[in-house]
Coordinates of N, CA and C in Angstrom, one line a residue:
X1 N 14.6 174.2 28.2 CA 14.1 174.4 29.4 C 14.3 173.0 30.1
X2 N 14.0 172.0 29.6 CA 13.9 170.5 29.8 C 15.3 170.0 30.1
X3 N 16.2 170.7 29.1 CA 17.6 170.3 29.2 C 18.4 171.1 30.5
X4 N 18.1 172.0 30.7 CA 18.7 172.9 31.7 C 18.2 172.2 33.0
X5 N 17.0 171.9 33.2 CA 16.7 171.3 34.3 C 17.1 169.7 34.6
X6 N 17.2 168.8 33.6 CA 18.0 167.9 33.3 C 19.4 168.1 33.6
X7 N 20.1 169.0 33.5 CA 21.6 168.9 33.6 C 21.4 169.3 34.8
X8 N 20.9 170.4 35.5 CA 20.6 170.6 37.1 C 20.5 169.6 38.0
X9 N 19.5 168.5 37.7 CA 19.3 167.4 38.5 C 20.6 166.8 38.5
X10 N 21.0 166.3 37.2 CA 22.5 165.2 37.0 C 23.7 166.1 37.9
X11 N 24.0 167.3 37.6 CA 24.8 168.1 38.6 C 24.6 167.8 40.3
X12 N 23.3 167.9 40.4 CA 22.9 167.9 41.8 C 23.4 166.7 42.5
X13 N 22.8 165.8 41.9 CA 22.6 164.1 41.8 C 24.3 163.9 42.1
X14 N 25.2 163.9 41.3 CA 26.5 164.0 41.5 C 27.1 164.9 42.7
X15 N 26.9 165.7 42.9 CA 27.3 166.2 44.4 C 26.9 165.4 45.7
X16 N 25.7 165.3 45.4 CA 25.1 164.4 46.7 C 26.0 163.1 47.0
X17 N 26.1 162.5 45.5 CA 26.5 161.0 45.8 C 28.0 160.8 45.7
X18 N 28.7 162.0 45.1 CA 30.2 162.3 45.3 C 31.2 161.6 46.6
X19 N 32.1 161.2 46.7 CA 32.9 160.6 47.9 C 33.8 161.8 48.4
X20 N 33.4 162.2 49.5 CA 34.1 163.2 50.2 C 35.6 162.8 50.8
X21 N 36.8 163.6 51.0 CA 38.0 163.2 51.2 C 37.7 163.0 52.8
X22 N 38.5 162.3 52.9 CA 38.6 162.1 54.7 C 39.6 163.5 55.2
X23 N 38.9 163.8 56.3 CA 39.7 164.8 57.1 C 40.9 164.4 57.7
X24 N 41.7 165.2 57.9 CA 43.3 164.8 58.5 C 43.1 164.1 59.5
X25 N 42.2 164.2 60.6 CA 42.6 163.4 61.4 C 41.8 162.3 61.2
X26 N 40.7 162.0 60.7 CA 40.2 160.7 59.9 C 41.1 159.8 59.3
X27 N 42.0 160.4 58.9 CA 43.3 159.9 58.0 C 44.2 159.2 58.6
X28 N 44.7 160.2 60.0 CA 45.6 159.7 60.4 C 45.7 158.6 61.8
X29 N 44.0 158.7 61.7 CA 43.3 157.4 62.6 C 43.6 156.5 62.4
X30 N 43.9 155.5 61.3 CA 44.3 154.3 61.0 C 45.5 154.0 60.6
X31 N 46.3 155.2 60.5 CA 47.9 154.9 59.9 C 48.6 154.7 61.5
X32 N 49.3 153.9 61.1 CA 50.3 153.4 62.6 C 51.4 154.4 62.7
X33 N 51.7 155.0 64.1 CA 52.9 155.6 64.5 C 54.1 155.0 64.3
X34 N 54.9 155.4 64.1 CA 56.2 155.0 63.7 C 57.2 155.7 65.0
X35 N 57.7 154.7 66.1 CA 58.4 155.3 66.8 C 60.0 155.6 66.6
X36 N 60.3 156.7 66.5 CA 61.8 157.1 66.2 C 62.6 157.2 67.4
X37 N 63.1 155.7 67.7 CA 63.8 155.4 69.1 C 65.1 156.0 69.3
X38 N 65.9 155.5 67.8 CA 67.0 156.0 67.5 C 67.2 156.3 65.8
X39 N 66.7 155.4 64.9 CA 66.9 156.0 63.5 C 65.9 154.8 62.8
X40 N 65.5 155.4 61.5 CA 64.8 154.6 60.6 C 64.9 154.9 59.3
X41 N 65.1 153.5 58.8 CA 65.5 153.4 57.2 C 64.4 152.9 56.6
X42 N 64.1 153.6 55.4 CA 62.8 154.0 54.6 C 63.1 152.9 53.4
X43 N 62.2 152.0 53.0 CA 61.9 150.6 52.5 C 60.8 150.8 51.7
X44 N 60.9 150.4 50.4 CA 59.7 150.6 49.3 C 59.1 149.8 49.4
X45 N 58.9 148.9 50.3 CA 58.0 148.0 50.5 C 57.7 147.6 52.2
X46 N 56.9 148.6 52.5 CA 56.3 148.3 54.1 C 55.8 147.5 54.1
X47 N 55.7 147.0 55.8 CA 54.6 145.7 56.0 C 53.2 146.2 55.8
X48 N 53.0 147.2 56.5 CA 51.6 147.9 56.9 C 51.3 149.2 56.3
X49 N 50.3 149.0 55.3 CA 50.0 150.3 54.3 C 48.4 150.7 54.9
X50 N 48.1 151.9 54.9 CA 46.6 152.6 54.6 C 46.4 152.7 53.4
X51 N 45.3 152.1 52.4 CA 45.1 152.5 51.3 C 44.5 153.8 51.4
X52 N 44.6 154.6 50.2 CA 43.7 156.0 50.1 C 43.2 156.2 48.7
X53 N 42.0 156.6 48.7 CA 41.4 157.2 47.7 C 41.8 158.3 47.0
X54 N 41.5 158.5 45.6 CA 42.0 159.7 44.9 C 41.5 160.9 45.4
X55 N 40.4 161.0 45.9 CA 40.2 162.4 46.5 C 40.8 162.9 48.1
X56 N 40.7 161.7 48.5 CA 41.7 162.1 49.5 C 43.4 162.6 49.2
X57 N 43.8 162.0 48.4 CA 45.1 162.3 47.9 C 45.1 163.5 47.0
X58 N 44.0 163.9 46.2 CA 44.3 165.4 46.0 C 43.7 166.5 46.8
X59 N 43.2 165.7 47.9 CA 42.9 167.0 48.8 C 44.6 167.1 49.7
X60 N 45.2 166.2 50.4 CA 46.2 166.4 51.3 C 47.6 166.5 50.8
X61 N 47.8 165.8 49.3 CA 49.1 165.3 49.0 C 48.9 166.2 47.5
X62 N 48.3 167.0 47.2 CA 48.4 167.6 45.8 C 49.7 168.1 45.1
X63 N 50.6 168.4 46.3 CA 51.9 169.1 45.9 C 52.8 168.0 45.4
X64 N 52.4 166.6 45.9 CA 53.7 165.4 45.5 C 53.2 165.3 44.3
X65 N 51.9 165.1 43.8 CA 51.7 164.7 42.4 C 52.2 165.1 41.8
X66 N 52.4 164.6 40.5 CA 53.0 165.1 39.1 C 52.2 166.4 38.3
X67 N 52.5 167.5 38.0 CA 51.6 168.5 37.6 C 51.4 168.3 36.0
X68 N 52.3 167.4 35.8 CA 52.1 167.6 34.0 C 51.1 166.5 33.5
X69 N 50.9 165.4 34.4 CA 50.5 164.1 34.1 C 48.9 164.3 34.0
X70 N 48.7 163.7 32.7 CA 47.0 164.0 32.1 C 46.4 163.2 33.3
X71 N 46.6 161.9 33.5 CA 45.6 161.2 34.5 C 46.6 160.7 35.5
X72 N 46.3 161.8 36.5 CA 47.6 161.4 37.5 C 47.4 159.8 38.4
X73 N 46.0 159.3 38.3 CA 45.7 158.3 38.9 C 45.8 156.9 38.0
X74 N 46.0 156.9 36.9 CA 46.0 155.9 36.0 C 47.3 154.9 36.5
X75 N 47.2 153.6 36.8 CA 48.4 153.0 37.0 C 49.1 153.1 38.4
X76 N 48.6 154.1 39.0 CA 48.9 154.6 40.4 C 48.1 154.1 41.5
X77 N 48.8 153.6 42.5 CA 48.1 153.4 43.8 C 49.0 154.1 45.0
X78 N 47.8 154.5 45.7 CA 48.7 155.3 46.9 C 48.1 155.0 48.3
X79 N 49.2 155.2 49.2 CA 48.7 154.5 50.9 C 49.8 155.3 51.7
X80 N 49.2 155.5 52.8 CA 50.0 155.8 53.7 C 50.9 154.9 54.7
X81 N 51.7 155.2 54.5 CA 53.1 153.8 55.2 C 53.2 153.9 57.0
X82 N 53.0 155.3 57.3 CA 52.9 155.5 58.6 C 52.9 157.0 58.7
X83 N 53.0 157.5 60.1 CA 53.1 159.0 60.5 C 54.0 158.9 61.6
X84 N 54.7 160.1 61.9 CA 55.6 160.5 63.2 C 54.6 161.6 63.6
X85 N 54.3 161.7 64.6 CA 53.6 162.9 65.7 C 54.3 163.5 66.7
X86 N 55.5 163.1 67.1 CA 56.2 163.3 68.1 C 56.6 165.0 68.2
X87 N 56.9 165.4 66.9 CA 57.4 167.0 66.8 C 56.5 168.0 67.3
X88 N 56.2 168.8 68.1 CA 55.1 169.6 68.4 C 54.4 170.4 67.1
X89 N 55.4 171.0 66.3 CA 55.5 171.9 65.2 C 54.8 171.4 63.9
X90 N 55.3 170.2 63.7 CA 54.6 169.4 62.5 C 54.4 167.8 62.9
X91 N 53.9 167.2 61.6 CA 53.8 165.8 61.5 C 54.2 165.6 60.3
X92 N 55.2 164.0 60.4 CA 55.8 163.5 59.2 C 54.7 162.6 58.9
X93 N 54.4 162.4 57.7 CA 54.0 161.2 56.7 C 54.6 160.3 55.9
X94 N 54.4 159.2 56.0 CA 55.2 158.4 54.8 C 54.3 158.0 53.7
X95 N 54.4 158.4 52.6 CA 53.2 158.4 51.5 C 53.4 157.4 50.3
X96 N 53.1 156.1 50.2 CA 53.8 155.1 49.3 C 53.0 155.3 47.8
X97 N 53.8 155.6 46.7 CA 53.2 155.6 45.5 C 53.6 154.5 44.8
X98 N 52.9 153.8 44.2 CA 53.0 152.5 43.3 C 52.6 152.8 42.3
X99 N 53.4 152.8 41.0 CA 53.5 152.8 39.7 C 53.7 151.6 39.0
X100 N 52.3 151.3 38.3 CA 53.1 150.2 36.9 C 52.4 150.5 35.9
X101 N 53.1 150.0 35.0 CA 53.1 150.2 33.3 C 53.7 149.1 32.2
X102 N 53.6 149.1 31.2 CA 54.1 148.3 30.4 C 55.8 148.3 30.5
X103 N 56.4 149.5 30.8 CA 57.8 150.0 30.8 C 58.4 150.0 32.1
X104 N 57.4 150.5 33.1 CA 57.8 151.1 34.3 C 57.1 150.1 35.3
X105 N 57.7 149.9 36.5 CA 57.6 149.1 37.7 C 58.3 149.7 38.8
X106 N 57.5 150.9 39.7 CA 58.3 151.8 40.7 C 57.6 152.0 42.1
X107 N 58.2 152.0 42.9 CA 57.7 152.3 44.1 C 58.6 153.4 44.7
X108 N 57.8 154.2 45.4 CA 58.1 155.6 46.0 C 57.7 156.1 47.1
X109 N 58.6 156.2 48.4 CA 57.9 156.7 49.5 C 58.3 158.1 49.6
X110 N 57.2 159.1 49.7 CA 57.7 160.5 50.1 C 57.7 160.4 51.8
X111 N 58.3 161.4 52.2 CA 58.7 162.0 53.4 C 58.2 163.3 53.4
X112 N 56.9 163.4 53.8 CA 56.2 164.5 53.8 C 55.6 165.4 55.3
X113 N 56.2 166.8 55.0 CA 56.3 167.3 56.5 C 54.9 168.0 56.1
X114 N 54.0 168.1 57.2 CA 52.7 168.8 57.4 C 52.3 169.6 58.6
X115 N 51.6 170.6 58.5 CA 51.2 171.2 59.9 C 50.5 170.2 60.8
X116 N 50.3 170.7 61.7 CA 49.3 169.7 62.8 C 47.8 169.7 62.5
X117 N 47.5 170.7 61.4 CA 46.2 170.9 60.8 C 46.0 170.2 59.6
X118 N 47.3 169.5 58.8 CA 47.4 168.7 57.7 C 47.9 169.8 56.4
X119 N 47.9 171.2 56.9 CA 48.7 171.8 55.7 C 50.2 171.4 55.1
X120 N 50.3 171.1 54.0 CA 51.5 170.9 53.2 C 52.8 171.5 53.6
X121 N 53.9 171.2 54.2 CA 55.1 172.2 54.2 C 56.1 171.5 53.1
X122 N 56.7 170.6 53.1 CA 57.5 170.3 52.4 C 57.4 168.6 52.2
X123 N 58.3 168.3 51.2 CA 58.5 166.8 51.0 C 59.6 166.4 50.4
X124 N 60.2 164.9 50.5 CA 61.8 164.5 49.8 C 61.3 162.9 49.7
X125 N 61.6 162.6 48.2 CA 61.6 161.2 48.2 C 62.6 160.7 48.7
X126 N 62.3 159.9 50.1 CA 62.9 159.0 50.9 C 63.5 157.9 50.6
X127 N 62.3 157.1 49.7 CA 63.2 155.9 49.0 C 62.3 155.8 47.8
X128 N 62.9 155.2 46.7 CA 62.2 154.8 45.4 C 63.5 153.1 44.9
X129 N 62.6 152.7 44.1 CA 63.0 151.3 43.6 C 62.2 150.8 42.3
X130 N 63.1 150.4 41.7 CA 62.3 150.3 40.5 C 62.7 150.5 39.1
X131 N 62.3 150.1 37.8 CA 62.8 150.5 36.7 C 61.6 151.5 35.6
X132 N 62.4 152.1 34.9 CA 61.5 153.0 34.0 C 62.3 152.6 32.6
X133 N 61.6 152.4 32.0 CA 62.4 152.0 30.8 C 63.9 151.4 30.8
X134 N 65.2 151.8 30.6 CA 66.7 151.4 30.7 C 67.1 151.5 32.0
X135 N 66.5 152.5 32.7 CA 66.8 153.0 34.2 C 66.3 152.3 35.4
X136 N 67.6 152.0 36.1 CA 67.1 151.2 37.4 C 67.2 152.4 38.9
X137 N 66.6 152.5 39.3 CA 66.5 153.1 40.6 C 66.7 152.4 42.1
X138 N 67.5 152.8 42.9 CA 67.2 152.3 44.1 C 67.9 153.9 44.8
X139 N 66.9 154.3 45.6 CA 67.4 155.2 46.4 C 66.6 155.1 47.9
X140 N 67.5 155.0 48.8 CA 66.9 154.8 50.3 C 67.6 155.8 51.3
X141 N 66.9 156.0 52.4 CA 67.3 157.2 53.4 C 67.3 156.8 54.7
X142 N 68.0 157.3 55.6 CA 67.7 157.1 57.3 C 67.5 158.1 57.6
X143 N 66.3 158.2 58.5 CA 66.0 159.3 59.2 C 66.4 159.0 60.4
X144 N 67.2 160.0 61.4 CA 68.0 160.0 62.7 C 66.8 160.7 63.9
X145 N 67.3 160.2 65.3 CA 66.3 161.1 66.1 C 66.0 162.4 66.1
X146 N 67.4 163.1 65.5 CA 67.6 164.6 66.0 C 67.2 165.1 64.3
X147 N 66.6 164.2 63.7 CA 65.9 164.9 62.2 C 66.7 165.0 61.0
X148 N 68.2 164.1 61.0 CA 68.7 164.5 60.0 C 68.5 163.1 59.3
X149 N 68.7 163.3 57.8 CA 68.7 162.4 56.9 C 69.5 162.1 56.3
X150 N 70.3 160.8 55.9 CA 71.2 160.5 54.9 C 70.2 159.8 53.6
X151 N 70.9 160.2 52.7 CA 69.9 159.8 51.2 C 71.3 159.2 50.6
X152 N 71.1 157.8 50.4 CA 71.6 157.1 49.2 C 71.3 157.1 48.1
X153 N 71.6 157.6 46.7 CA 71.0 157.3 45.5 C 71.8 156.4 44.7
X154 N 71.5 155.3 44.2 CA 72.2 154.7 43.0 C 71.1 154.3 41.8
X155 N 71.6 154.9 40.8 CA 70.9 155.4 39.8 C 71.7 154.1 38.6
X156 N 71.1 153.4 37.9 CA 71.8 152.5 36.8 C 71.1 152.9 35.2
X157 N 72.0 154.0 34.2 CA 71.2 154.3 33.0 C 72.1 153.4 32.1
X158 N 71.5 152.8 31.4 CA 72.1 152.3 30.0 C 73.3 151.3 30.7
X159 N 73.6 150.3 31.7 CA 74.3 149.7 32.2 C 75.7 150.5 32.9
X160 N 75.5 151.7 33.3 CA 76.4 152.7 33.8 C 75.8 153.0 35.0
X161 N 76.6 152.6 36.3 CA 76.2 153.2 37.6 C 76.5 154.6 38.3
X162 N 75.4 155.3 38.8 CA 75.9 156.6 39.4 C 75.5 156.4 40.8
X163 N 76.1 157.1 41.5 CA 76.2 157.2 43.2 C 75.9 158.3 43.8
X164 N 75.5 158.8 44.6 CA 75.2 159.8 45.1 C 74.8 159.9 46.9
X165 N 75.1 160.9 47.5 CA 75.0 161.0 49.0 C 74.2 162.3 49.2
X166 N 73.7 162.4 49.8 CA 72.8 163.8 50.0 C 72.4 164.1 52.1
X167 N 72.6 165.2 52.0 CA 72.3 165.1 53.6 C 71.5 166.4 53.7
X168 N 70.4 166.0 54.8 CA 69.2 166.7 54.8 C 69.1 166.9 56.5
X169 N 68.7 168.2 56.8 CA 67.9 168.1 58.1 C 66.8 169.0 58.3
X170 N 65.7 168.1 59.1 CA 64.4 168.9 58.8 C 64.5 169.7 59.9
X171 N 64.0 171.7 59.8 CA 64.1 172.2 60.8 C 63.0 172.1 61.6
X172 N 63.0 173.6 62.5 CA 61.7 173.3 63.5 C 60.5 173.6 62.8
X173 N 60.7 174.1 61.8 CA 59.3 174.6 60.9 C 58.9 173.3 59.9
X174 N 59.6 172.3 60.1 CA 59.3 171.5 58.8 C 59.8 171.2 57.7
X175 N 60.8 172.3 57.2 CA 61.3 172.3 56.3 C 62.8 171.4 56.0
X176 N 62.9 170.9 54.6 CA 64.2 169.6 54.3 C 64.9 170.7 54.1
X177 N 66.2 170.9 54.7 CA 67.4 171.9 54.7 C 68.4 171.0 54.3
X178 N 69.2 171.3 52.9 CA 70.1 170.4 52.4 C 71.6 171.0 53.1
X179 N 72.2 170.0 53.5 CA 73.5 170.2 53.8 C 74.6 169.5 53.6
X180 N 76.1 170.3 53.0 CA 77.3 169.2 52.7 C 77.4 167.6 53.1
X181 N 77.4 167.8 54.6 CA 77.8 166.6 55.4 C 77.5 166.6 56.7
X182 N 77.4 165.6 57.2 CA 77.2 166.0 58.7 C 78.3 165.4 59.5
X183 N 78.9 166.2 60.8 CA 80.0 165.9 61.8 C 79.6 164.9 62.5

């Protein structure tokens, strides 16, 4: 009986003192608004970011996290690099993930579309840079005012280079639709 009471007290105190994730509106308060006047080039080292705690990342960005990783936050930091809230149907968020380990040093910018209440719609790796073992990554994207995205991927594996261009358009529902090319 004493053990049951002790376990109950420990669980109760853990719930009382645990950190709550930020609400969607509170998370966006400190994030800078990005003006999409003409186009936006995504960079893996943005000047201004807002660090996020693991509880907030788990709540709002669970779809972006790797599903099979045992410890999803080991050697990783997440930050919000900006928001675009001009569209009436959805918001676009820029999430920066920084991964560091012995053989890996990567930075990834995710372009994430969410409903106005924060519910996840879709995401795209807009930029990535770094190395993983003997592979070098350099992915960049450009978002245009009409919500078209041109993505340029340059990957080097064992000193052999691979190049690819991908074209997307964000539809009125916030989904990334792949296109063969833009005219």
